[in-house]
Coordinates of C-alpha atoms in Angstrom, one line a residue:
X1 CA 184.4 -37.9 111.4
X2 CA 182.0 -35.1 110.1
X3 CA 180.2 -33.5 112.5
X4 CA 176.0 -34.6 111.7
X5 CA 174.5 -31.2 110.2
X6 CA 171.3 -31.1 111.7
X7 CA 171.8 -32.3 115.1
X8 CA 169.0 -33.2 117.4
X9 CA 168.1 -30.0 120.0
X10 CA 169.4 -30.6 123.8
X11 CA 166.4 -30.7 126.2
X12 CA 168.6 -29.0 127.7
X13 CA 169.6 -26.4 126.1
X14 CA 166.1 -25.3 124.1
X15 CA 163.0 -27.2 124.4
X16 CA 161.6 -25.6 121.2
X17 CA 162.4 -25.6 118.1
X18 CA 165.7 -23.9 118.1
X19 CA 168.7 -27.1 116.7
X20 CA 171.2 -27.0 119.5
X21 CA 175.0 -26.5 118.0
X22 CA 176.9 -29.7 116.6
X23 CA 179.2 -31.0 118.6
X24 CA 182.5 -29.5 119.0
X25 CA 185.3 -30.1 120.8
X26 CA 185.3 -29.1 124.2
X27 CA 186.1 -25.1 124.8
X28 CA 188.2 -24.3 128.0
X29 CA 185.6 -21.6 130.2
X30 CA 189.5 -19.4 129.8
X31 CA 189.4 -19.9 126.5
X32 CA 185.6 -18.7 126.7
X33 CA 185.7 -16.2 129.1
X34 CA 188.7 -14.4 126.8
X35 CA 186.1 -14.5 123.7
X36 CA 182.8 -12.9 125.6
X37 CA 185.6 -10.2 126.3
X38 CA 186.9 -9.8 122.9
X39 CA 183.6 -9.3 121.6
X40 CA 182.3 -6.9 123.8
X41 CA 185.4 -5.1 123.9
X42 CA 184.6 -4.8 119.5
X43 CA 181.2 -4.8 120.5
X44 CA 181.7 -0.9 122.8
X45 CA 184.2 0.2 120.2
X46 CA 182.5 0.5 117.5
X47 CA 179.1 1.4 119.0
X48 CA 181.7 4.2 120.6
X49 CA 182.4 4.6 116.5
X50 CA 179.3 5.0 115.7
X51 CA 178.0 7.7 118.3
X52 CA 181.5 9.5 118.7
X53 CA 180.4 13.0 117.3
X54 CA 178.5 13.0 120.7
X55 CA 180.8 12.0 122.7
X56 CA 183.2 14.8 121.7
X57 CA 181.1 17.3 123.9
X58 CA 177.9 15.8 125.0
X59 CA 176.6 18.4 126.5
X60 CA 177.0 21.0 123.1
X61 CA 176.4 18.5 120.5
X62 CA 173.6 17.0 119.0
X63 CA 172.2 14.2 116.4
X64 CA 171.8 16.6 112.9
X65 CA 169.1 14.5 111.3
X66 CA 167.0 14.1 114.4
X67 CA 167.4 17.1 117.3
X68 CA 164.2 16.8 117.6
X69 CA 164.0 13.1 119.2
X70 CA 167.6 13.7 121.3
X71 CA 165.9 16.5 122.8
X72 CA 162.2 14.2 123.8
X73 CA 164.5 11.7 124.9
X74 CA 166.9 13.6 127.0
X75 CA 163.3 15.2 128.8
X76 CA 161.7 11.7 129.6
X77 CA 165.3 11.1 131.3
X78 CA 164.5 13.8 132.8
X79 CA 161.2 13.6 133.7
X80 CA 161.7 9.9 134.9
X81 CA 164.7 11.4 137.3
X82 CA 162.2 14.1 138.6
X83 CA 158.8 11.2 139.0
X84 CA 161.6 8.8 141.0
X85 CA 163.0 11.5 143.9
X86 CA 159.9 13.2 144.0
X87 CA 156.9 10.6 143.9
X88 CA 155.1 11.6 141.0
X89 CA 153.3 9.6 138.5
X90 CA 156.1 8.2 135.5
X91 CA 153.1 7.9 133.6
X92 CA 151.7 11.2 133.4
X93 CA 152.7 14.3 133.7
X94 CA 151.3 18.3 134.1
X95 CA 154.8 19.6 133.0
X96 CA 153.6 19.5 129.2
X97 CA 150.7 20.5 127.2
X98 CA 149.0 22.3 130.1
X99 CA 146.3 22.7 130.9
X100 CA 145.7 18.9 129.4
X101 CA 148.8 17.3 130.2
X102 CA 150.3 14.3 128.3
X103 CA 149.9 10.2 128.7
X104 CA 153.7 9.4 129.0
X105 CA 152.4 5.8 128.7
X106 CA 151.4 5.8 125.0
X107 CA 154.8 7.4 124.1
X108 CA 158.2 6.2 123.9
X109 CA 158.6 7.2 127.6
X110 CA 161.6 4.2 128.4
X111 CA 160.7 4.4 132.2
X112 CA 162.9 1.7 132.9
X113 CA 165.8 4.1 131.4
X114 CA 164.4 7.2 133.1
X115 CA 164.4 5.3 136.7
X116 CA 167.9 2.7 136.5
X117 CA 169.6 5.7 134.9
X118 CA 168.7 8.3 137.4
X119 CA 171.6 9.4 139.4
X120 CA 173.4 9.4 136.0
X121 CA 170.8 11.6 135.3
X122 CA 171.1 14.0 138.2
X123 CA 174.8 13.9 138.3
X124 CA 175.9 14.8 134.4
X125 CA 172.5 15.6 133.1
X126 CA 170.7 14.4 130.8
X127 CA 172.8 14.9 127.9
X128 CA 175.1 12.1 129.2
X129 CA 172.7 9.9 130.4
X130 CA 171.6 9.9 127.0
X131 CA 174.7 9.1 125.3
X132 CA 175.8 6.9 127.9
X133 CA 172.4 4.5 127.3
X134 CA 172.5 5.0 123.5
X135 CA 175.7 2.9 122.8
X136 CA 175.0 0.8 126.4
X137 CA 172.5 0.3 123.7
X138 CA 174.1 -0.7 120.5
X139 CA 176.9 -2.6 122.0
X140 CA 174.7 -4.6 124.1
X141 CA 173.2 -5.3 121.6
X142 CA 175.6 -6.7 119.3
X143 CA 176.9 -9.1 122.6
X144 CA 173.5 -9.9 123.1
X145 CA 173.2 -12.0 119.9
X146 CA 176.5 -12.6 120.0
X147 CA 175.7 -14.6 123.5
X148 CA 173.1 -16.5 121.9
X149 CA 174.3 -17.7 119.2
X150 CA 177.5 -18.8 121.0
X151 CA 176.0 -20.6 123.8
X152 CA 172.4 -22.4 121.8
X153 CA 172.4 -22.1 118.2
X154 CA 176.4 -22.4 117.0
X155 CA 179.5 -23.8 117.7
X156 CA 181.8 -22.2 115.6
X157 CA 182.9 -18.6 117.8
X158 CA 183.9 -17.2 115.1
X159 CA 180.4 -17.6 113.0
X160 CA 178.5 -16.5 116.7
X161 CA 181.1 -12.8 116.5
X162 CA 180.4 -12.4 112.6
X163 CA 176.6 -13.2 113.5
X164 CA 176.5 -11.1 116.6
X165 CA 178.7 -8.2 116.0
X166 CA 176.2 -7.9 112.1
X167 CA 172.5 -7.7 114.5
X168 CA 174.5 -5.5 116.7
X169 CA 175.7 -2.6 113.9
X170 CA 173.1 -3.4 110.7
X171 CA 172.0 -0.4 108.8
X172 CA 168.9 -0.6 110.7
X173 CA 170.2 -0.3 113.8
X174 CA 173.5 2.2 112.9
X175 CA 169.9 4.4 111.5
X176 CA 168.3 4.3 114.6
X177 CA 171.4 5.1 116.6
X178 CA 169.8 8.7 114.8
X179 CA 168.7 9.4 118.1
X180 CA 166.0 6.9 119.3
X181 CA 166.5 5.4 122.8
X182 CA 163.8 2.9 121.7
X183 CA 164.7 1.3 118.4
X184 CA 168.6 0.6 119.7
X185 CA 167.3 -1.2 122.5
X186 CA 167.3 -4.4 120.8
X187 CA 169.8 -6.4 122.9
X188 CA 166.4 -7.4 124.8
X189 CA 165.4 -8.8 121.8
X190 CA 168.0 -12.3 122.0
X191 CA 167.0 -12.5 125.7
X192 CA 163.4 -12.4 125.3
X193 CA 164.1 -15.0 122.1
X194 CA 166.1 -17.2 124.1
X195 CA 163.4 -17.5 126.8
X196 CA 160.1 -18.5 124.2
X197 CA 162.5 -21.2 123.3
X198 CA 162.9 -22.7 126.7
X199 CA 159.8 -21.7 127.7
X200 CA 159.0 -25.3 129.6
X201 CA 158.5 -24.9 133.0
X202 CA 157.1 -22.2 135.8
X203 CA 160.5 -20.2 135.9
X204 CA 160.7 -19.8 133.2
X205 CA 157.8 -17.9 132.7
X206 CA 158.3 -15.8 135.2
X207 CA 162.2 -14.4 133.7
X208 CA 160.1 -14.3 130.4
X209 CA 156.8 -11.7 132.2
X210 CA 159.9 -9.4 133.1
X211 CA 162.2 -9.1 130.5
X212 CA 158.4 -8.4 129.0
X213 CA 157.5 -5.6 131.2
X214 CA 161.6 -4.1 130.7
X215 CA 160.7 -4.6 127.2
X216 CA 157.5 -2.8 126.8
X217 CA 158.7 0.3 129.1
X218 CA 161.3 0.8 126.9
X219 CA 160.5 0.0 123.2
X220 CA 156.7 -1.5 123.3
X221 CA 157.0 -1.4 119.8
X222 CA 159.7 -3.4 119.1
X223 CA 157.6 -6.0 121.6
X224 CA 155.1 -6.5 119.8
X225 CA 156.7 -6.8 116.3
X226 CA 159.1 -9.0 118.6
X227 CA 156.4 -11.3 119.4
X228 CA 154.7 -11.5 116.2
X229 CA 158.1 -12.6 114.2
X230 CA 157.8 -15.4 117.5
X231 CA 154.2 -16.6 116.6
X232 CA 155.0 -16.0 112.6
X233 CA 158.2 -18.9 113.2
X234 CA 156.3 -20.7 116.0
X235 CA 153.7 -21.8 113.3
X236 CA 155.5 -22.9 110.8
X237 CA 158.2 -24.7 112.7
X238 CA 155.4 -26.2 114.3
X239 CA 152.9 -27.2 111.9
X240 CA 155.5 -29.0 110.3
X241 CA 156.9 -30.7 113.2
X242 CA 154.1 -31.7 115.1
X243 CA 155.1 -34.8 117.0
X244 CA 158.3 -32.3 118.7
X245 CA 155.4 -29.6 118.8
X246 CA 152.6 -31.5 120.4
X247 CA 155.2 -32.8 123.1
X248 CA 156.6 -28.8 123.9
X249 CA 153.6 -27.4 123.9
X250 CA 151.8 -28.4 127.5
X251 CA 155.3 -27.1 129.1
X252 CA 155.7 -24.4 126.4
X253 CA 151.9 -22.7 127.3
X254 CA 152.3 -23.2 131.6
X255 CA 154.9 -20.9 130.9
X256 CA 153.6 -18.7 128.3
X257 CA 150.6 -18.6 131.1
X258 CA 153.0 -17.9 134.1
X259 CA 154.6 -15.4 131.7
X260 CA 151.3 -13.5 130.8
X261 CA 150.0 -13.2 135.0
X262 CA 153.6 -11.8 135.3
X263 CA 153.8 -9.4 133.3
X264 CA 149.9 -8.2 133.7
X265 CA 150.9 -7.6 137.3
X266 CA 154.2 -5.3 136.7
X267 CA 152.5 -3.8 133.9
X268 CA 149.1 -3.3 135.4
X269 CA 149.3 0.2 136.0
X270 CA 151.3 1.5 133.0
X271 CA 148.8 -0.5 130.7
X272 CA 145.8 0.6 131.8
X273 CA 147.1 4.4 131.2
X274 CA 148.1 3.5 127.9
X275 CA 144.2 1.9 126.9
X276 CA 142.1 3.5 129.1
X277 CA 144.4 6.5 130.8
X278 CA 143.6 10.1 129.4
X279 CA 145.0 11.4 126.7
X280 CA 145.2 8.4 125.0
X281 CA 145.0 8.1 121.3
X282 CA 144.7 5.3 119.2
X283 CA 146.5 4.5 115.8
X284 CA 149.5 7.2 115.0
X285 CA 149.3 10.5 113.3
X286 CA 152.5 9.7 110.8
X287 CA 150.9 7.9 107.3
X288 CA 152.0 4.2 106.7
X289 CA 152.2 4.5 103.0
X290 CA 155.1 7.5 103.9
X291 CA 156.5 5.4 106.6
X292 CA 156.5 2.2 105.0
X293 CA 159.6 0.2 102.7
X294 CA 160.3 0.7 98.8
X295 CA 160.7 -2.6 97.2
X296 CA 164.6 -1.6 96.6
X297 CA 165.6 -0.3 99.6
X298 CA 166.3 -4.1 100.5
X299 CA 169.4 -4.3 98.1
X300 CA 170.2 -0.5 98.4
X301 CA 173.2 0.2 100.8
X302 CA 173.1 3.0 103.4
X303 CA 174.5 6.5 104.6
X304 CA 175.8 6.2 106.7
X305 CA 178.8 3.1 105.4
X306 CA 181.2 2.8 103.6
X307 CA 179.2 2.2 100.2
X308 CA 177.4 5.4 101.1
X309 CA 181.0 7.6 102.0
X310 CA 181.7 6.3 98.5
X311 CA 178.5 7.8 96.8
X312 CA 176.3 4.4 96.5
X313 CA 173.9 5.9 99.3
X314 CA 170.1 6.3 98.2
X315 CA 167.7 8.6 100.1
X316 CA 164.9 5.4 100.0
X317 CA 163.9 5.7 103.7
X318 CA 161.4 8.0 104.0
X319 CA 164.1 9.7 106.5
X320 CA 167.6 8.8 107.5
X321 CA 166.4 7.6 111.1
X322 CA 164.4 4.8 108.7
X323 CA 166.6 2.5 106.6
X324 CA 165.8 -0.2 108.4
X325 CA 166.1 -2.8 105.6
X326 CA 168.8 -1.9 103.4
X327 CA 171.1 -5.0 103.4
X328 CA 173.0 -4.3 100.2
X329 CA 172.6 -6.1 96.3
X330 CA 175.8 -8.6 97.7
X331 CA 174.6 -9.1 101.2
X332 CA 171.6 -9.7 99.9
X333 CA 172.4 -12.4 97.7
X334 CA 174.4 -14.5 100.0
X335 CA 171.6 -14.3 102.1
X336 CA 169.4 -16.6 99.7
X337 CA 172.6 -18.2 99.5
X338 CA 172.0 -19.5 103.0
X339 CA 168.3 -20.1 102.8
X340 CA 169.5 -22.3 99.8
X341 CA 172.3 -24.0 101.0
X342 CA 171.1 -24.5 104.5
X343 CA 167.1 -25.6 103.6
X344 CA 167.9 -29.1 104.9
X345 CA 168.4 -27.6 108.9
X346 CA 164.9 -27.6 110.2
X347 CA 164.9 -24.7 110.9
X348 CA 165.9 -23.0 107.9
X349 CA 162.4 -23.1 106.1
X350 CA 159.9 -21.1 109.0
X351 CA 163.0 -18.1 108.9
X352 CA 162.5 -18.1 105.6
X353 CA 158.8 -17.7 105.8
X354 CA 159.3 -15.2 108.6
X355 CA 161.9 -13.2 107.0
X356 CA 159.5 -13.3 103.4
X357 CA 156.1 -12.0 106.0
X358 CA 157.6 -9.3 107.5
X359 CA 159.8 -8.2 104.8
X360 CA 156.1 -8.2 102.5
X361 CA 154.7 -6.8 105.7
X362 CA 157.2 -3.9 105.7
X363 CA 156.5 -2.8 102.2
X364 CA 153.2 -1.3 103.6
X365 CA 149.4 -0.9 102.1
X366 CA 151.0 0.1 98.4
X367 CA 153.9 -1.5 97.1
X368 CA 156.7 1.7 97.0
X369 CA 159.4 1.1 94.1
X370 CA 162.0 3.5 93.6
X371 CA 160.0 6.7 95.7
X372 CA 156.9 6.3 93.8
X373 CA 154.1 5.0 95.8
X374 CA 152.2 2.4 93.3
X375 CA 148.0 1.8 93.1
X376 CA 149.6 -2.0 93.9
X377 CA 148.0 -3.1 97.4
X378 CA 150.0 -4.9 99.3
X379 CA 148.9 -7.2 102.8
X380 CA 149.7 -4.7 105.1
X381 CA 146.5 -2.8 104.0
X382 CA 144.1 -5.7 105.5
X383 CA 146.3 -4.7 109.1
X384 CA 146.0 -1.4 108.5
X385 CA 143.5 0.0 110.6
X386 CA 143.5 -3.1 113.3
X387 CA 144.8 -2.1 116.9
X388 CA 148.2 -1.8 117.1
X389 CA 149.0 -2.0 113.5
X390 CA 147.4 1.3 113.3
X391 CA 149.9 2.7 115.4
X392 CA 152.8 1.2 114.3
X393 CA 155.2 2.3 111.3
X394 CA 155.4 -0.3 108.3
X395 CA 158.6 0.2 107.3
X396 CA 160.2 -0.7 111.0
X397 CA 159.0 -4.3 110.3
X398 CA 161.9 -4.6 108.3
X399 CA 163.6 -4.8 111.8
X400 CA 162.2 -8.7 112.1
X401 CA 164.8 -9.1 108.7
X402 CA 168.5 -8.3 110.7
X403 CA 168.9 -11.1 113.2
X404 CA 167.4 -13.5 110.6
X405 CA 170.1 -12.6 108.2
X406 CA 172.5 -12.5 111.1
X407 CA 171.0 -16.4 112.1
X408 CA 172.1 -17.0 108.8
X409 CA 175.2 -16.2 108.1
X410 CA 176.4 -17.3 111.3
X411 CA 175.0 -21.0 110.5
X412 CA 176.7 -21.1 107.1
X413 CA 180.0 -20.1 108.6
X414 CA 179.0 -23.1 111.2
X415 CA 178.4 -25.3 109.2
X416 CA 181.3 -24.3 106.4
X417 CA 183.6 -23.6 108.0
X418 CA 187.1 -22.1 106.0
X419 CA 187.8 -19.4 103.8
X420 CA 185.9 -20.8 101.1
X421 CA 183.3 -18.7 101.9
X422 CA 185.8 -15.5 103.1
X423 CA 185.8 -13.8 99.7
X424 CA 181.8 -13.5 99.8
X425 CA 181.6 -11.9 103.6
X426 CA 183.6 -9.6 103.0
X427 CA 182.0 -8.3 99.2
X428 CA 178.6 -8.3 101.2
X429 CA 179.7 -6.8 104.9
X430 CA 182.5 -4.6 103.9
X431 CA 179.9 -2.1 102.2
X432 CA 178.2 -1.8 105.3
X433 CA 180.9 -1.0 107.6
X434 CA 179.0 1.8 109.5
X435 CA 180.6 5.7 110.2
X436 CA 179.7 7.9 113.7
X437 CA 176.1 9.8 112.7
X438 CA 176.5 13.2 111.5
X439 CA 176.2 15.7 114.6
X440 CA 176.0 19.1 115.2
X441 CA 176.6 22.4 117.5
X442 CA 173.6 22.7 119.8
X443 CA 172.7 25.9 121.0
X444 CA 173.3 26.5 125.0
X445 CA 170.7 26.7 127.6
X446 CA 170.9 29.9 128.4
X447 CA 171.8 31.7 132.1
X448 CA 168.5 32.7 132.7
X449 CA 167.2 28.6 133.4
X450 CA 170.8 27.2 133.2
X451 CA 171.6 29.0 136.6
X452 CA 167.6 28.9 138.2
X453 CA 166.7 32.9 137.4
X454 CA 163.4 31.9 136.2
X455 CA 162.4 30.8 139.5
X456 CA 163.0 34.6 140.8
X457 CA 159.8 35.3 137.9
X458 CA 157.7 31.7 137.9
X459 CA 156.1 30.0 140.7
X460 CA 156.9 27.0 142.0
X461 CA 154.4 24.6 139.0
X462 CA 154.1 27.9 137.0
X463 CA 153.4 27.9 133.7
X464 CA 156.1 29.7 130.7
X465 CA 155.3 30.0 127.6
X466 CA 158.9 29.7 125.3
X467 CA 158.6 31.6 121.6
X468 CA 157.6 29.6 120.0
X469 CA 155.8 27.2 122.0
X470 CA 157.8 23.7 122.1
X471 CA 157.3 20.8 119.3
X472 CA 159.5 18.6 117.3
X473 CA 160.9 21.5 114.8
X474 CA 161.3 23.6 118.1
X475 CA 163.1 22.2 121.2
X476 CA 164.5 24.9 122.9
X477 CA 161.6 25.7 125.6
X478 CA 161.6 21.2 126.2
X479 CA 165.1 21.2 126.2
X480 CA 164.5 24.6 129.0
X481 CA 162.7 21.9 131.4
X482 CA 164.7 19.3 130.7
X483 CA 167.1 21.3 132.5
X484 CA 165.7 22.5 135.7
X485 CA 164.3 18.8 136.2
X486 CA 167.4 17.7 136.0
X487 CA 169.2 20.0 138.2
X488 CA 166.5 19.3 140.6
X489 CA 166.1 24.2 140.3
X490 CA 162.2 23.1 140.8
X491 CA 159.3 22.6 138.5
X492 CA 157.1 25.2 135.8
X493 CA 155.2 23.5 133.1
X494 CA 154.9 24.9 129.2
X495 CA 151.5 24.6 126.8
X496 CA 152.0 22.7 124.0
X497 CA 155.7 20.3 123.7
X498 CA 156.8 17.7 121.7
X499 CA 154.9 14.5 122.2
X500 CA 152.1 12.1 121.4
X501 CA 148.4 12.9 122.2
X502 CA 144.7 12.6 120.2
X503 CA 143.9 15.2 117.9
X504 CA 144.7 14.1 115.1
X505 CA 142.4 13.5 111.6
X506 CA 140.0 10.6 112.3
X507 CA 140.3 10.6 115.9
X508 CA 143.6 9.5 115.4
X509 CA 146.5 10.6 117.5
X510 CA 149.6 13.0 116.6
X511 CA 152.7 15.1 117.9
X512 CA 151.3 17.7 120.6
X513 CA 148.4 19.5 120.6
X514 CA 146.0 21.2 118.7
X515 CA 147.6 24.0 118.3
X516 CA 146.3 27.5 119.8
X517 CA 145.6 30.7 117.3
X518 CA 149.1 31.7 119.0
X519 CA 151.3 29.5 118.9
X520 CA 150.2 28.6 115.1
X521 CA 151.2 32.5 114.6
X522 CA 154.5 32.5 116.0
X523 CA 155.4 28.2 114.7
X524 CA 154.8 30.0 110.7
X525 CA 157.1 33.3 111.4
X526 CA 159.5 31.2 112.6
X527 CA 159.9 29.2 110.5
X528 CA 158.8 32.2 107.3
X529 CA 160.0 34.6 109.2
X530 CA 157.0 36.1 107.4
X531 CA 155.5 38.8 109.9
X532 CA 151.3 39.4 109.4
X533 CA 150.0 42.6 110.3
X534 CA 149.3 42.1 114.5
X535 CA 145.5 43.3 114.9
X536 CA 144.3 44.0 118.0
X537 CA 142.1 40.8 117.5
X538 CA 145.8 39.0 117.3
X539 CA 145.9 40.3 120.5
X540 CA 143.3 40.0 122.0
X541 CA 143.3 35.6 120.6
X542 CA 147.2 35.8 122.6
X543 CA 145.3 36.6 125.6
X544 CA 142.4 34.3 125.3
X545 CA 145.6 32.0 124.8
X546 CA 147.8 32.5 127.8
X547 CA 144.7 32.6 129.9
X548 CA 144.1 28.8 128.6
X549 CA 147.8 27.9 129.8
X550 CA 147.6 30.0 132.9
X551 CA 150.4 31.4 131.7
X552 CA 152.7 33.5 134.2
X553 CA 155.6 34.7 132.1
X554 CA 156.3 34.2 128.3
X555 CA 160.3 34.1 126.8
X556 CA 162.1 34.0 124.2
X557 CA 165.9 33.3 124.1
X558 CA 168.8 35.2 122.5
X559 CA 169.3 32.0 120.0
X560 CA 167.0 30.2 118.6
X561 CA 166.6 26.1 117.7
X562 CA 164.6 24.4 114.7
X563 CA 165.6 21.1 114.7
X564 CA 165.3 20.4 111.0
X565 CA 165.6 24.5 109.7
X566 CA 166.6 28.1 110.7
X567 CA 164.6 29.5 112.9
X568 CA 163.8 33.8 112.2
X569 CA 164.2 34.9 115.3
X570 CA 164.5 38.5 114.6
X571 CA 160.7 38.3 112.7
X572 CA 159.9 36.4 115.9
X573 CA 160.9 39.5 118.3
X574 CA 159.2 41.8 116.1
X575 CA 155.8 39.7 116.2
X576 CA 155.7 39.2 120.4
X577 CA 156.5 42.9 120.8
X578 CA 153.6 43.6 118.3
X579 CA 151.1 41.0 120.4
X580 CA 152.1 42.1 124.0
X581 CA 154.5 45.0 123.6
X582 CA 158.2 45.6 124.9
X583 CA 160.2 43.1 126.7
X584 CA 162.5 42.7 128.6
X585 CA 166.2 41.4 128.0
X586 CA 167.4 39.2 131.2
X587 CA 170.2 36.7 131.6
X588 CA 170.1 36.0 127.7
X589 CA 166.3 35.7 127.1
X590 CA 163.7 38.4 127.0
X591 CA 160.8 38.1 129.1
X592 CA 157.4 39.0 128.6
X593 CA 155.3 39.7 132.5
X594 CA 151.7 38.0 131.9
X595 CA 149.1 40.5 133.9
X596 CA 147.3 39.0 136.9
X597 CA 144.2 40.2 135.0
X598 CA 145.2 37.5 132.2

């Protein structure tokens, strides 16, 4: 007897539209546990493979294409541990951007991770914690999708494994493994999906509310996208299954209301800080036309893959961390075939609509083809200025398509088992097999900070001005502070820093503060190596800037790192000496004491 193709939903498994898996021979608990352990081992092995370059020397390596973001997340982890152990506000700090401070609720501060992993951060340091979280994110994402597929959506374990591992190690996830702890934390998404589709009772809503609060803390933008995707999918399903939708609606709304209440209670303070707190901003300083998906990117191969290694990769992404689709033509063709062959399954048409909506939205406000932005307007142009949408990067909406493709692959293997599709899966997926992220050596923290010598020159809570001032492209000063916080040496504050705050064009947000004249001068010298003629007016302005920053010490390291380009340290020495006079060399840095009159 052949098994049914579209079995009815099981009310004890999923309350809303997802079909229960077809009947299958009873699986012994021991056999299921073995499969679970095998998938966990495979996921962890693949995660170690992708992050392997960093594991060679966690404290001495950094991702090549995104060292600035790695330094930022390491700072978040160090500050979170410091805030937890010293009872500081985890959502606002004056340790950066003196004198205004930084609103961490509108940044990707990953507070839950910072708190949970605080013991590891204080024991082995933020670089190790960063790497552990990054690796576990990838592994947990693959396993979580496998768990959802195997327990609730398909009967074939092979299908669940294939779909889950694709979701965990698709090109979009591998590209974000270049230092994005927020976007690689996709393991939360299947848990949220599971609880939304189970909403019947108030207890379901409590669990959902807790998950939403955790996801907001780790990846707020991903939470927004997940809510949108579930809304589109459920609306499409309800429109074609009105009787079942009407039956499920009361319990769903009851659970949703409880979930919203629980999330609101848990997130009351961070939400207030996000929308009403000091140093908040609206929108983003990133150009949404640039950070939009190229139409050809859906069929292109990613750079860090077997196809990319063979020379088939492209540079159609805004940068190497944002290859959010890049499915390749074979997988794209297989996905279309899945939609056609499985169209009679009740959930496939809503999945197709959801995938189509988010694929189109990911193209941004103007169509971009082959790296060229056209004048053709797209639907995102109508949303770009709305709250939440104005702070999103459209290209990342393509990540919503990833689990839909993974589910379709699992459905196909489940509905049509055997070897007939083996060749198609190999041709579609093998070229996308990930390669490790690229890494480089990172400069060590100077002994002046590594050994806590700075405490002899700066009072507790004093202000150190790194040369050049810290930013997304110049991470050294923030790395020094990260080490001091994690090593429990005490506090010193920094002007500027890598963060998102107000001050951008048209009242939008931007990276870092509006630069003071001295900060702008030193940043330009660092990048170009050209030292302008330093006048008495420049020296007076430098003293005025030091007063504004409440500075105690100016520090230039013997080695200066740039996240994107080589820093011209010799030029910085000349410029700083002309501004402040001869410096004093101490333990791997040159320093200038700020006179009390400043």
